[in-house]
Coordinates of C-alpha atoms (C1' of nucleotides) in Angstrom, one line a residue:
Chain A
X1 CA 17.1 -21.0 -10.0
X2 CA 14.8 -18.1 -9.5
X3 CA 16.0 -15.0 -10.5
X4 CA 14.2 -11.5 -9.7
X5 CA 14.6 -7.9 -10.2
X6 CA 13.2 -4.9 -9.2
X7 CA 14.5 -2.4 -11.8
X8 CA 13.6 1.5 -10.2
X9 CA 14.4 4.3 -12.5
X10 CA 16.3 7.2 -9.8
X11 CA 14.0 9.8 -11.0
X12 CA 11.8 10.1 -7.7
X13 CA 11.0 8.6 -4.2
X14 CA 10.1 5.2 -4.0
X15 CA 7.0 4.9 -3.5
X16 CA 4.3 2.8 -2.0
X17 CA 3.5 1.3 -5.7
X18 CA 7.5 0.5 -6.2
X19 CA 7.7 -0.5 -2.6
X20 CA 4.9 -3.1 -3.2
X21 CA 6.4 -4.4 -6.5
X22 CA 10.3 -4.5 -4.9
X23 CA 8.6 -6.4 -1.9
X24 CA 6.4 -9.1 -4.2
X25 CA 10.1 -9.7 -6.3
X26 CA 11.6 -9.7 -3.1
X27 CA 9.1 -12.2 -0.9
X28 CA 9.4 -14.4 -4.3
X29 CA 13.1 -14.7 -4.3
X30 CA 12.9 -15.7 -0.7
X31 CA 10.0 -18.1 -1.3
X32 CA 12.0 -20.3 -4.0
X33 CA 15.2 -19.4 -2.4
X34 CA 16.4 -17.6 -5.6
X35 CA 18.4 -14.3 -6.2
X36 CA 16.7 -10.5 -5.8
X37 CA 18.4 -8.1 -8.1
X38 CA 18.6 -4.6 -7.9
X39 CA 18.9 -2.5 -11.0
X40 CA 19.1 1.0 -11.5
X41 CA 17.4 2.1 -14.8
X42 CA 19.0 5.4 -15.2
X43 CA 19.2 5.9 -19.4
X44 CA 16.8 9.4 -18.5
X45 CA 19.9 11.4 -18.1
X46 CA 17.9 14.3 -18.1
X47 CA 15.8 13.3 -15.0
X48 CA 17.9 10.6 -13.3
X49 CA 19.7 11.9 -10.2
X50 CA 22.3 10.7 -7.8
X51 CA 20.0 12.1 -4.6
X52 CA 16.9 9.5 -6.2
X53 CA 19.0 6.7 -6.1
X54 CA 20.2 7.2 -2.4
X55 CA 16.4 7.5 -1.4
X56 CA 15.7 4.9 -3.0
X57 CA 18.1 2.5 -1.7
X58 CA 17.8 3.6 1.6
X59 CA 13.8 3.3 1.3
X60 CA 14.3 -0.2 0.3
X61 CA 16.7 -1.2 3.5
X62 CA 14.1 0.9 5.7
X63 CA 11.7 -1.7 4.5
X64 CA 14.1 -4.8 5.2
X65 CA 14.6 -5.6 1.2
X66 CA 18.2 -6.7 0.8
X67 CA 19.6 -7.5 -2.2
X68 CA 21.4 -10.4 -3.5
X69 CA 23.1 -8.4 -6.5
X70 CA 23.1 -5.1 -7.4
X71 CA 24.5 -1.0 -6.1
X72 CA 27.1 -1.5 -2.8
X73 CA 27.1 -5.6 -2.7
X74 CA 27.8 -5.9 -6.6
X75 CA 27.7 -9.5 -8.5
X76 CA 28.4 -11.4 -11.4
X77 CA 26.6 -9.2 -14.1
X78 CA 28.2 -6.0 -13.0
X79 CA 27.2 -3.0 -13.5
X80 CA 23.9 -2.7 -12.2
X81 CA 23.7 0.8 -13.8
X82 CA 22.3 1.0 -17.2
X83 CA 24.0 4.0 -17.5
X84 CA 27.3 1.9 -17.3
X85 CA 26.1 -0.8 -19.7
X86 CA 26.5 1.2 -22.9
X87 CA 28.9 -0.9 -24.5
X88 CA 26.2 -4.5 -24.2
X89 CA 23.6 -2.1 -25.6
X90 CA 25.6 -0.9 -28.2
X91 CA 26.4 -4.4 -28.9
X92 CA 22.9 -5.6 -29.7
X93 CA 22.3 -2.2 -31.7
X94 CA 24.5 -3.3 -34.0
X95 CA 23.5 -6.7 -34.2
X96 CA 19.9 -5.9 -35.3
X97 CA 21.0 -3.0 -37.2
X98 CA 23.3 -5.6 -39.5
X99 CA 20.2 -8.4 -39.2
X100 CA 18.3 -5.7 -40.9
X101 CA 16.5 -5.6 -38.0
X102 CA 16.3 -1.9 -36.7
X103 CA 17.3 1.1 -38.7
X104 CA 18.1 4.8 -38.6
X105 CA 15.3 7.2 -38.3
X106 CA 16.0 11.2 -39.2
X107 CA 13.3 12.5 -37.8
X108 CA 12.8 15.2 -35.1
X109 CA 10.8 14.9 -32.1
X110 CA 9.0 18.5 -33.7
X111 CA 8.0 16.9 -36.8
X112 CA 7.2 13.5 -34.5
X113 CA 4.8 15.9 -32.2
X114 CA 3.5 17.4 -35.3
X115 CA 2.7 14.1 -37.3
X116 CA 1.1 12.7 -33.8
X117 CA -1.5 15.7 -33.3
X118 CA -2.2 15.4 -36.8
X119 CA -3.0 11.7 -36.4
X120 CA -5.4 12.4 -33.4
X121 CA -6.9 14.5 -34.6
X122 CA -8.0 12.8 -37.8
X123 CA -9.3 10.1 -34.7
X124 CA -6.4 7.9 -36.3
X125 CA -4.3 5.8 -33.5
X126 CA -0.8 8.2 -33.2
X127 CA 1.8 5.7 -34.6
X128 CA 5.2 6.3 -36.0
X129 CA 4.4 6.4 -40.0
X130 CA 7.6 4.6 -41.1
X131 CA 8.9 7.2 -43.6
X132 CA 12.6 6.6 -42.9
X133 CA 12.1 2.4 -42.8
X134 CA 13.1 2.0 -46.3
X135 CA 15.5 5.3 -46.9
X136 CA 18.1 4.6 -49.9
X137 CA 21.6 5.7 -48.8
X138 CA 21.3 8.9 -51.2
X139 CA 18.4 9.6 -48.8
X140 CA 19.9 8.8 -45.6
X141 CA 23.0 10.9 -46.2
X142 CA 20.9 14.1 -47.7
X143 CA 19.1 14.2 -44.3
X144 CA 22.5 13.5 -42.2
X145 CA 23.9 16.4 -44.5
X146 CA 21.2 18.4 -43.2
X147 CA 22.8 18.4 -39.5
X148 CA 19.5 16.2 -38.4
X149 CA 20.2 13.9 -35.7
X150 CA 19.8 9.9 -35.6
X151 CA 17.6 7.6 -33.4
X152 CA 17.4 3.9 -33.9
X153 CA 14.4 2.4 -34.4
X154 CA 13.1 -1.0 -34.6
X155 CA 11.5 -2.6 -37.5
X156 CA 8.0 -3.9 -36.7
X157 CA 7.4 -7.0 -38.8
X158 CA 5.5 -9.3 -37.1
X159 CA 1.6 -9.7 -35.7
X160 CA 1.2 -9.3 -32.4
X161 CA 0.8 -13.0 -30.6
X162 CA -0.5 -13.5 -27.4
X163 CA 1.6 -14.3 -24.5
X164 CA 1.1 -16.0 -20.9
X165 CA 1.1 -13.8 -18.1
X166 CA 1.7 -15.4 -14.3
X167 CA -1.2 -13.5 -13.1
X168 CA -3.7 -12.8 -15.8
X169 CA -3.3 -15.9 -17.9
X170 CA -3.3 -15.4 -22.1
X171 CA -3.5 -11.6 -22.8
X172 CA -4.1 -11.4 -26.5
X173 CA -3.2 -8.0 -28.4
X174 CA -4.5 -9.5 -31.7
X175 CA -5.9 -6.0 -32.7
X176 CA -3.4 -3.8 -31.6
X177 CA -0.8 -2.0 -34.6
X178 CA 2.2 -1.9 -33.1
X179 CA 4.5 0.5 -34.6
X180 CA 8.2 0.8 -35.0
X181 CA 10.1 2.2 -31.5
X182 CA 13.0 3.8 -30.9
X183 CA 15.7 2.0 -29.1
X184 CA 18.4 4.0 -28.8
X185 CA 17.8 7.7 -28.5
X186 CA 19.9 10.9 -29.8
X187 CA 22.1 11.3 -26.9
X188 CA 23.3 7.7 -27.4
X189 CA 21.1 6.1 -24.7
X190 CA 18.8 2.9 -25.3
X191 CA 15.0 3.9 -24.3
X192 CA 13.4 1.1 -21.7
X193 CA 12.0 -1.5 -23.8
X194 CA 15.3 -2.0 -25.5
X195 CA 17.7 -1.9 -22.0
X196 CA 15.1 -3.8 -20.1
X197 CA 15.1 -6.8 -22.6
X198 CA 18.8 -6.7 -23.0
X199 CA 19.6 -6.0 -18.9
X200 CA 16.8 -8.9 -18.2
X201 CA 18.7 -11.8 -20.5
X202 CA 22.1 -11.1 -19.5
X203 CA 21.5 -10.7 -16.0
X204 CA 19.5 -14.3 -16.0
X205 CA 16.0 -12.9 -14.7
X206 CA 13.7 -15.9 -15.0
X207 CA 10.2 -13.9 -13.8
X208 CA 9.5 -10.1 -14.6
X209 CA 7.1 -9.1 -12.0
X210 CA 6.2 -5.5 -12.4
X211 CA 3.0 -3.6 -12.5
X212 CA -0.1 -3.8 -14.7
X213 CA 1.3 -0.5 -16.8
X214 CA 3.7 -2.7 -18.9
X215 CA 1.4 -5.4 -20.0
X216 CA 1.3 -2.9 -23.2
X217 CA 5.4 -3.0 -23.0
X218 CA 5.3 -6.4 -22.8
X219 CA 4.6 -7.4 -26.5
X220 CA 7.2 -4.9 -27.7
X221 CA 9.5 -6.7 -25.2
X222 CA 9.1 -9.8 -27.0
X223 CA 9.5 -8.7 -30.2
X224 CA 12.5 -7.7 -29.0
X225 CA 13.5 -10.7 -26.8
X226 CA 12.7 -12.7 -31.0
X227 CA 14.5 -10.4 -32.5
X228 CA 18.0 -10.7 -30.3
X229 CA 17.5 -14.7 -30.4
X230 CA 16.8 -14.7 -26.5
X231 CA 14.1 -16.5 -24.9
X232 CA 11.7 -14.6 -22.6
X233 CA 11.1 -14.7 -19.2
X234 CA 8.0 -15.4 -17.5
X235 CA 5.9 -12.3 -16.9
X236 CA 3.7 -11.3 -13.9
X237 CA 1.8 -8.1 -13.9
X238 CA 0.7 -6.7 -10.6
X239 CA -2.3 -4.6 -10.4
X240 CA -1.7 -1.2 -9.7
X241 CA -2.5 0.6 -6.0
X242 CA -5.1 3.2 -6.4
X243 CA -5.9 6.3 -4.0
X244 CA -9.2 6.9 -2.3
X245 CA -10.7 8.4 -5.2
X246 CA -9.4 5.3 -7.2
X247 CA -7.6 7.0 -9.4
X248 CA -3.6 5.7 -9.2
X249 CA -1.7 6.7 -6.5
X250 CA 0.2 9.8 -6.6
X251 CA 1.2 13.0 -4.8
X252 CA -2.4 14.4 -4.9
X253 CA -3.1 11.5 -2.5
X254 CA -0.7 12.9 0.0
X255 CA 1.9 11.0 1.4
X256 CA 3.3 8.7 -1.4
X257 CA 7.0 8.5 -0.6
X258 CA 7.8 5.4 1.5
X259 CA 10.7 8.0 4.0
X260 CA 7.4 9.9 4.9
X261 CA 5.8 6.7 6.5
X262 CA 9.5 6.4 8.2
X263 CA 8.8 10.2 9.3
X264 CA 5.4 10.0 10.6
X265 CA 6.2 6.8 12.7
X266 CA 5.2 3.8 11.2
X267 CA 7.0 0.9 11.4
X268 CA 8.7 -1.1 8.7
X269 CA 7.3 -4.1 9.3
X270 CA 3.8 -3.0 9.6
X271 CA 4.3 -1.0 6.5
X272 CA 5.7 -4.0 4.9
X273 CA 2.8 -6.4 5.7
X274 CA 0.0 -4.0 5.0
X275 CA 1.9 -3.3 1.4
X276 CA 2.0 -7.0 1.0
X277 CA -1.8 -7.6 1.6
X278 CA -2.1 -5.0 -1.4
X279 CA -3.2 -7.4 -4.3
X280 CA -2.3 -10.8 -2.7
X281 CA -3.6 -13.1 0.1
X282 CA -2.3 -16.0 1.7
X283 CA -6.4 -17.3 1.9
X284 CA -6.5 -17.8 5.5
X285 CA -7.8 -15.0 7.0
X286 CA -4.6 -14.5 8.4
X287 CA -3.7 -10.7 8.2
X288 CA -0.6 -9.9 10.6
X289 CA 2.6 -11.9 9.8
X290 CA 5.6 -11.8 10.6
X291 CA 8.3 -11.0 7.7
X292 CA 9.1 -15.2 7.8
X293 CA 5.5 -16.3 7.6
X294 CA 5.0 -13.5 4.9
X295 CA 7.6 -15.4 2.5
X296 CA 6.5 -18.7 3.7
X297 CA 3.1 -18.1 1.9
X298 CA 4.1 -16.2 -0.7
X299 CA 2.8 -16.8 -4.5
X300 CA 2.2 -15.3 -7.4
X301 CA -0.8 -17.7 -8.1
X302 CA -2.3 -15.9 -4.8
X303 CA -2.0 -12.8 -6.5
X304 CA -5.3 -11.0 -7.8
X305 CA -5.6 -9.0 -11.0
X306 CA -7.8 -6.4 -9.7
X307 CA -6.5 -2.7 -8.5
X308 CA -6.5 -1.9 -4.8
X309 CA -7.1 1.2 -2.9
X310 CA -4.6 2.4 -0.8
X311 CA -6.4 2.4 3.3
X312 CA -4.9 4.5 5.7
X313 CA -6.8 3.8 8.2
X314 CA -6.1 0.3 8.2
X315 CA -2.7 0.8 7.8
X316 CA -3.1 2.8 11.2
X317 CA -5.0 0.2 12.9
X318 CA -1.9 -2.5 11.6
X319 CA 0.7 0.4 12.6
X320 CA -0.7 0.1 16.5
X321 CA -0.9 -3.4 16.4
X322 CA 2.8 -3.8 15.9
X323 CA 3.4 -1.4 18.6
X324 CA 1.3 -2.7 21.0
X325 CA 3.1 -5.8 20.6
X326 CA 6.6 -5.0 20.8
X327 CA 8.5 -5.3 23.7
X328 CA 9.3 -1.7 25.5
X329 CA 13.0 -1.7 24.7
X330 CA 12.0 -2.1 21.4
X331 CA 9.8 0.4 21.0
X332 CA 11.7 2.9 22.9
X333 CA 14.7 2.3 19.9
X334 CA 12.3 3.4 17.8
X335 CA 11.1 6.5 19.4
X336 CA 14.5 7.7 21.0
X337 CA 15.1 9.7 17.9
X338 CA 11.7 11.9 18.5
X339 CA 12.3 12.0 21.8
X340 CA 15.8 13.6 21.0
X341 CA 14.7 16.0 18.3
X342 CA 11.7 17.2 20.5
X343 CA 14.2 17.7 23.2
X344 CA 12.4 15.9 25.4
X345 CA 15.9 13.7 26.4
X346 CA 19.5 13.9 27.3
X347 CA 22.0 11.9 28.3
X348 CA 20.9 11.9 31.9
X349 CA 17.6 10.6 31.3
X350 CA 16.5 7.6 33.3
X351 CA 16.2 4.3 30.5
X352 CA 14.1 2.7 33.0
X353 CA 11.3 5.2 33.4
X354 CA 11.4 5.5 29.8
X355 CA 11.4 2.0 29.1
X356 CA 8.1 2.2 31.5
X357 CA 6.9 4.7 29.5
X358 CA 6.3 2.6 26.5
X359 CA 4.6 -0.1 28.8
X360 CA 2.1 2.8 29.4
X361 CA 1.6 3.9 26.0
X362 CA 2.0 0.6 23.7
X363 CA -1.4 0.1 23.5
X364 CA -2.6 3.4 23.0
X365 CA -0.4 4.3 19.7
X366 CA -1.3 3.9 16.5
X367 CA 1.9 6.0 15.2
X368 CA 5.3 6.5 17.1
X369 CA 4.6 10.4 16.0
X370 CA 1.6 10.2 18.5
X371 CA 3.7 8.7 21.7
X372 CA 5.4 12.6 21.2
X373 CA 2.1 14.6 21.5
X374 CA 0.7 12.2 24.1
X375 CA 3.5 12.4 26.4
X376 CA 5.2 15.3 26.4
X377 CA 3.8 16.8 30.0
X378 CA 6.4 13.7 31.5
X379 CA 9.2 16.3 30.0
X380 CA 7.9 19.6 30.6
X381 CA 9.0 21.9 33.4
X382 CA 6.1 24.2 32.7
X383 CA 2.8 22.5 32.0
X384 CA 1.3 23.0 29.0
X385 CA -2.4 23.0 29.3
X386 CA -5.1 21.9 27.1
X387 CA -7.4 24.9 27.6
X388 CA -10.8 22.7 27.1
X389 CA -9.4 20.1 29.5
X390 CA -9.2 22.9 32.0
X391 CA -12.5 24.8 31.5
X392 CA -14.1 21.2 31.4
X393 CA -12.5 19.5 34.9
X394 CA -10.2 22.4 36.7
X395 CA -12.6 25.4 37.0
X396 CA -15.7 23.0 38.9
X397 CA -16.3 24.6 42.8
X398 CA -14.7 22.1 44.7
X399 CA -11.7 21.4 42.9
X400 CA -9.1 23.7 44.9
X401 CA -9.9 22.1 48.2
X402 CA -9.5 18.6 46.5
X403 CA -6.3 19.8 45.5
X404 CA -5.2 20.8 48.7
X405 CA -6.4 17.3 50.2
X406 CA -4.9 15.5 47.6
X407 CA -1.2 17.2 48.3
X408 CA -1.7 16.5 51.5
X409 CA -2.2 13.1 51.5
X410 CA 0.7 12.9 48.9
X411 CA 3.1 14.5 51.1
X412 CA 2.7 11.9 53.7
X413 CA 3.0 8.8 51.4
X414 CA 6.5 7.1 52.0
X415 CA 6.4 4.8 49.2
X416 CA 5.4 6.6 45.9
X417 CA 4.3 3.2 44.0
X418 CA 1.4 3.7 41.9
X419 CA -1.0 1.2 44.1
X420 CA 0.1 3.1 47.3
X421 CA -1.3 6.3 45.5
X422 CA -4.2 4.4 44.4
X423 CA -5.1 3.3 48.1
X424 CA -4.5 6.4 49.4
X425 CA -6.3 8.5 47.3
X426 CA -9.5 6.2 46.7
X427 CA -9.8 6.2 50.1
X428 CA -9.8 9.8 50.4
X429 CA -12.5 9.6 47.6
X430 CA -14.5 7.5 50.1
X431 CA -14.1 9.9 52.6
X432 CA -15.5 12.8 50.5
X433 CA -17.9 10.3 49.2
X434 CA -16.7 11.7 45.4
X435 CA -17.7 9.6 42.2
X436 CA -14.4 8.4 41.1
X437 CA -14.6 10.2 37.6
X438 CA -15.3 13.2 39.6
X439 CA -12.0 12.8 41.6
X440 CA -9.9 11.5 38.9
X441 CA -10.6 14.2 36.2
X442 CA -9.6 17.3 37.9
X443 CA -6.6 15.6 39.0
X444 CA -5.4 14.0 35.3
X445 CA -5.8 18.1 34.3
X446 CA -3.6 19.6 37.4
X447 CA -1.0 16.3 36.3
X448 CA -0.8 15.8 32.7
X449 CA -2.3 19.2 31.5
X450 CA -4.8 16.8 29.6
X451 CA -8.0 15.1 29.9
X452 CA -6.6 12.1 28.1
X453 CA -3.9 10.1 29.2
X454 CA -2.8 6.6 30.5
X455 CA -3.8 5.4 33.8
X456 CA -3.6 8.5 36.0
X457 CA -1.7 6.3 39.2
X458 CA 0.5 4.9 37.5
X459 CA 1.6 8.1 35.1
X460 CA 1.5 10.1 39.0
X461 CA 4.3 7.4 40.0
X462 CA 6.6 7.7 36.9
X463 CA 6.8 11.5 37.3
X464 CA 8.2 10.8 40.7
X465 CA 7.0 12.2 44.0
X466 CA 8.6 15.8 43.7
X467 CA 6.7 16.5 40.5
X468 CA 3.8 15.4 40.9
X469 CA 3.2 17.7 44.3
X470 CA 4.9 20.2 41.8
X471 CA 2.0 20.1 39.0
X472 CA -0.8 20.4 41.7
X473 CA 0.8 23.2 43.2
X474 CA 1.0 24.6 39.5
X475 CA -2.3 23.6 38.9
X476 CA -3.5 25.9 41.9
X477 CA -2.5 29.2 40.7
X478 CA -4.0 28.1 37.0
X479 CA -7.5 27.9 39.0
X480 CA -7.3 31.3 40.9
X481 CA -6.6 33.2 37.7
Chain B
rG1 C1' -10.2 7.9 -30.3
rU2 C1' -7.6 2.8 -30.5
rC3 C1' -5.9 -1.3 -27.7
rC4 C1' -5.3 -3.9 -23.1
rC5 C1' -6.6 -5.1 -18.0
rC6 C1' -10.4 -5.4 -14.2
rA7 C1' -15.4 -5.8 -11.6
rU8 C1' -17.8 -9.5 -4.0
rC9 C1' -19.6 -5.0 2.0
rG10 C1' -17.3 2.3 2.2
rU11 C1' -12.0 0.0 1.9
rC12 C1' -8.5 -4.6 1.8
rU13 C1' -10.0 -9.4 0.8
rA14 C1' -11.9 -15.2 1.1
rG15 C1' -14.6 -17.7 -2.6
rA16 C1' -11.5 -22.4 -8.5
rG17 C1' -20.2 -24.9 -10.1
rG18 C1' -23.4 -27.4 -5.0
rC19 C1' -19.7 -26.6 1.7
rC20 C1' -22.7 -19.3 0.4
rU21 C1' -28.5 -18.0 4.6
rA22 C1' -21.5 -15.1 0.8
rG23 C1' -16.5 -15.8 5.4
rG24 C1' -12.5 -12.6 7.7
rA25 C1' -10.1 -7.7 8.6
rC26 C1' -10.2 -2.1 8.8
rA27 C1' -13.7 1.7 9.5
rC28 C1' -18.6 2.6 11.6
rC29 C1' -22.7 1.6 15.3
rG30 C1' -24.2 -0.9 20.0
rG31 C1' -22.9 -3.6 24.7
rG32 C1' -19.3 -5.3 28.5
rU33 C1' -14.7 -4.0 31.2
rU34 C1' -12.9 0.8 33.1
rU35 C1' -10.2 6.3 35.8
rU36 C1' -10.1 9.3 30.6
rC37 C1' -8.2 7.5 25.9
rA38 C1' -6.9 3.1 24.2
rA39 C1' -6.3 -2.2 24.5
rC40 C1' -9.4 -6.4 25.3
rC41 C1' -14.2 -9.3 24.9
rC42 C1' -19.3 -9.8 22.9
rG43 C1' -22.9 -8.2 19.2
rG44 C1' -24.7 -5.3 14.8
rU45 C1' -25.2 -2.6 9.9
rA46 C1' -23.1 -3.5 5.2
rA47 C1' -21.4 -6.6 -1.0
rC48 C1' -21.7 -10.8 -5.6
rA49 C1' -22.5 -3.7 -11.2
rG50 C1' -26.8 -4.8 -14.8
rG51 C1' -28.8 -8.0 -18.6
rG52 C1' -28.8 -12.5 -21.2
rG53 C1' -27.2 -17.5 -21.7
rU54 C1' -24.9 -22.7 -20.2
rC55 C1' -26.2 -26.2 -16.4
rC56 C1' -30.4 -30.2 -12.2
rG57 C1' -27.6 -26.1 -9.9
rA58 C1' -23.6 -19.9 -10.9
rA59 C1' -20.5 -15.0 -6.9
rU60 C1' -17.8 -18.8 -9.5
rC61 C1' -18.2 -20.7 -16.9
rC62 C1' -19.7 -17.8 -21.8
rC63 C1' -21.6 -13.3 -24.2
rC64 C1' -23.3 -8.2 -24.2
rU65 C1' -23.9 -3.6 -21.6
rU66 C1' -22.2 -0.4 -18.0
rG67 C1' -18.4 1.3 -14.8
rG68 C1' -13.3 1.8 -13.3
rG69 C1' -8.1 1.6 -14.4
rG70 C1' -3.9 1.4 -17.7
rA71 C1' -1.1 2.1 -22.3
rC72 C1' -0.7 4.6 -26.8
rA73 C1' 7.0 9.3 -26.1
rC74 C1' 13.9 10.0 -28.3
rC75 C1' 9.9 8.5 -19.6
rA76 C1' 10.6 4.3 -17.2

RNA sequence: GUCCCCAUCGUCUAGAGGCCUAGGACACCGGGUUUUCAACCCGGUAACAGGGGUCCGAAUCCCCUUGGGGACACCA
């Protein structure tokens, strides 16, 4: 059975890389109906924090990526915190340390620093020098005497073979020195290479799919996986997602945390099929899928090897399509909450004319942040007015007697439905012979405050009768100021 | 500096030696529809990094150059 994980250290948001690589684990799982894992990789003490981890998690259930084992569902290779699995590190530690395998290393991070700018600057590669590899037990306990603290290292031995790789085929490190790691630091934690190999054999994963920025991990892994007597799994390395300026993305690009797509009004399952078009392709041409169709096509042989750039706009254009395509209840679920912090709503407010509301402005969103600026002249009591919007369509000659005919007409109307508007007022049009931009201009200003908005007839019968008559009234006294 | 990975329109990509006069999508530019903005429909601009091979034939295979990215920690 397939067995994935996505392995995020809580030291930071999830972001749209870590997104991307949880989702391909993820989509693979669900392809060959095999297990997801989540894994916390918090052996940074220093940097790992409870606050992480919660975004995190909640980032990944924003997105729809459930997991099969792992934090709140737990499983059969509890914990899921490395921080928990001291005991199955220390384990191994001591088996390679007895197999002559790894060793104690004396050395400070000072000296290390020291030694490495040395080394660089001679134009040497910066490699551990091995100076406490062979130390005699007179040695080891002079420099344990000396209050100097312990790491363990491992003991390099072997060249460096080539190994398979899912998506980029042999990758051969033939000319590459490795040199001997540390796997278990001073404050008694294992460093990644080491926990990774150990946390990826006892927990069963059969396919490490991760980004392009471990394939140099991945020999060290291997050693290691030799060393312990395991058997590796397969490895897949993503490529990476770059910003605009094709450098990797980070904060400089902007917004990188996947809650800030939550908060700017995209949905998850737009955000989740652009993300998934980042580096794979189901090579059909076929660009919006649902989540089902997304894990029906799924690969990792349809997985490229080159780095993508991360594009907004198209992210924007997906964004809208989603919206326009989900029904109005839906969509209203999903901006309720802005509604409610904007204080455009209450408990009184009419679902229905709401719901109707979406119908208007489905296909006119790209972002549900937008639906807020767009439509917030249905909640005001006092108009806001875009000032160009009135210079441009409010202050022309003949607009207060339109006005004035257009109330009146208004007045008389017994059914306010937005083709009995439509009748009555094109027909007034007719009557003063008026281009239809002409009339309907002024008349979007005096209702919506703006020069853009949905169809003016129907957005006059949604704010009811009673406002509408309001707004032109209001619109009035703008004009004669 | 050393090693590794990568290279098709501005961007995401299709392309597994002849189906390529290089396809689709976003963006952009026209046109249609229209009450503005969208949506929708139609059309357009735009790419195989360069140089050598191999082959009857190369975007596709090989080599070199160039360019980009990544890794070289007691971070993961």
């Amino acid at each position: 059975m397939v067995r994935v994980r996505f392995a995020p250290s809580p030291t930071g948001f999830l972001h749209i890389g870590g997104a991307r690589t949880a989702l391909f684990n993820w989509l693979f799982a669900k392809h060959n109906k095999g297990k997801f894992i989540l894994r916390i990789e918090d052996t940074d003490a220093a940097r790992s924090t409870k606050e992480a981890e919660e975004q995190i998690l909640d980032a990944l259930k924003w997105l729809g990526l459930d997991w099969d084992e792992g934090p709140l569902v737990g499983g059969p290779h509890e914990p899921y915190y490395q921080s928990q699995r001291l005991s199955i590190y220390k384990k191994f530690i001591a088996q390679l340390l007895n197999e002559g395998k790894a060793y104690s290393c004396y050395c400070t991070s000072e000296e290390l620093d020291v030694r490495r700018e040395d080394m660089k600057k001679k134009g040497e590669v910066p490699r551990y020098d091995g100076r406490c590899r062979d130390l005699t037990d007179d040695e080891r306990n002079k420099l344990k005497k000396e209050g100097r603290s312990e790491v363990i290292r491992f003991k390099w031995t072997k060249p460096v073979l080539p190994f398979k790789d899912a998506i980029h085929g042999d990758i051969n490190f033939g000319e590459h020195q490795y040199d001997d790691f540390v796997i278990l630091k001073t404050d008694g934690n294992p460093t990644y290479n080491f926990s990774c190999v150990v946390d990826d054999h006892s927990m069963e994963i059969t396919h490490v799919i991760r980004g392009d920025d471990h394939i140099t991990n991945t020999p060290r892994q291997i050693a290691l996986y030799e060393a312990l007597g395991f058997s590796p799994p397969t490895f897949a390395h993503i490529p990476l997602i770059l910003g605009p300026d094709k450098a990797r993305l980070s904060k400089r690009h902007g917004a990188v945390g996947l809650m800030e797509y939550k908060k700017e009004g995209y949905l998850p399952e737009a955000l989740m099929n652009f993300i998934s078009l980042l580096g794979w392709s189901p090579g059909n041409n076929k660009e919006i899928m649902s989540e089902e169709e997304l894990i029906n096509s799924f690969s990792l042989e349809r997985i490229i090897s080159r780095n993508a750039v991360f594009n907004k706009e198209k992210l924007d254009w997906m964004n809208g399509s989603y919206i326009k395509d989900l029904p109005a209840e839906k969509l209203l679920e999903h901006v309720l909450p802005y509604f409610k912090e904007a204080g455009f709503i209450n408990e009184k407010t009419d679902k229905e004319k709401l719901i109707k509301m979406m119908e208007l402005y489905k296909p006119r969103t790209r972002t549900l942040c937008q639906i807020i600026d767009n439509a917030d002249f249905f909640f005001q009591d006092k108009l806001s007015y875009n000032e160009e919007a009135v210079n441009k369509f409010l202050k022309r000659d003949y607009v207060p007697s339109l006005l004035d005919k257009v109330e009146e007409r208004l007045e008389q109307l017994q059914s306010f439905l937005f083709q009995d508007i439509e009748k009555t007022l094109r027909e007034l049009a007719e009557e003063l012979k008026m281009k239809g931009a002409d009339f309907i201009h002024p008349l979007r200003v005096a209702v919506t405050g703006k020069s853009v908005s949905p169809p003016l007839f129907e957005v006059m019968e949604l704010l009811g009768k009673e406002k509408t008559l309001e707004r032109i009234k209001d619109s009035k006294k703008i004009i004669s100021k």
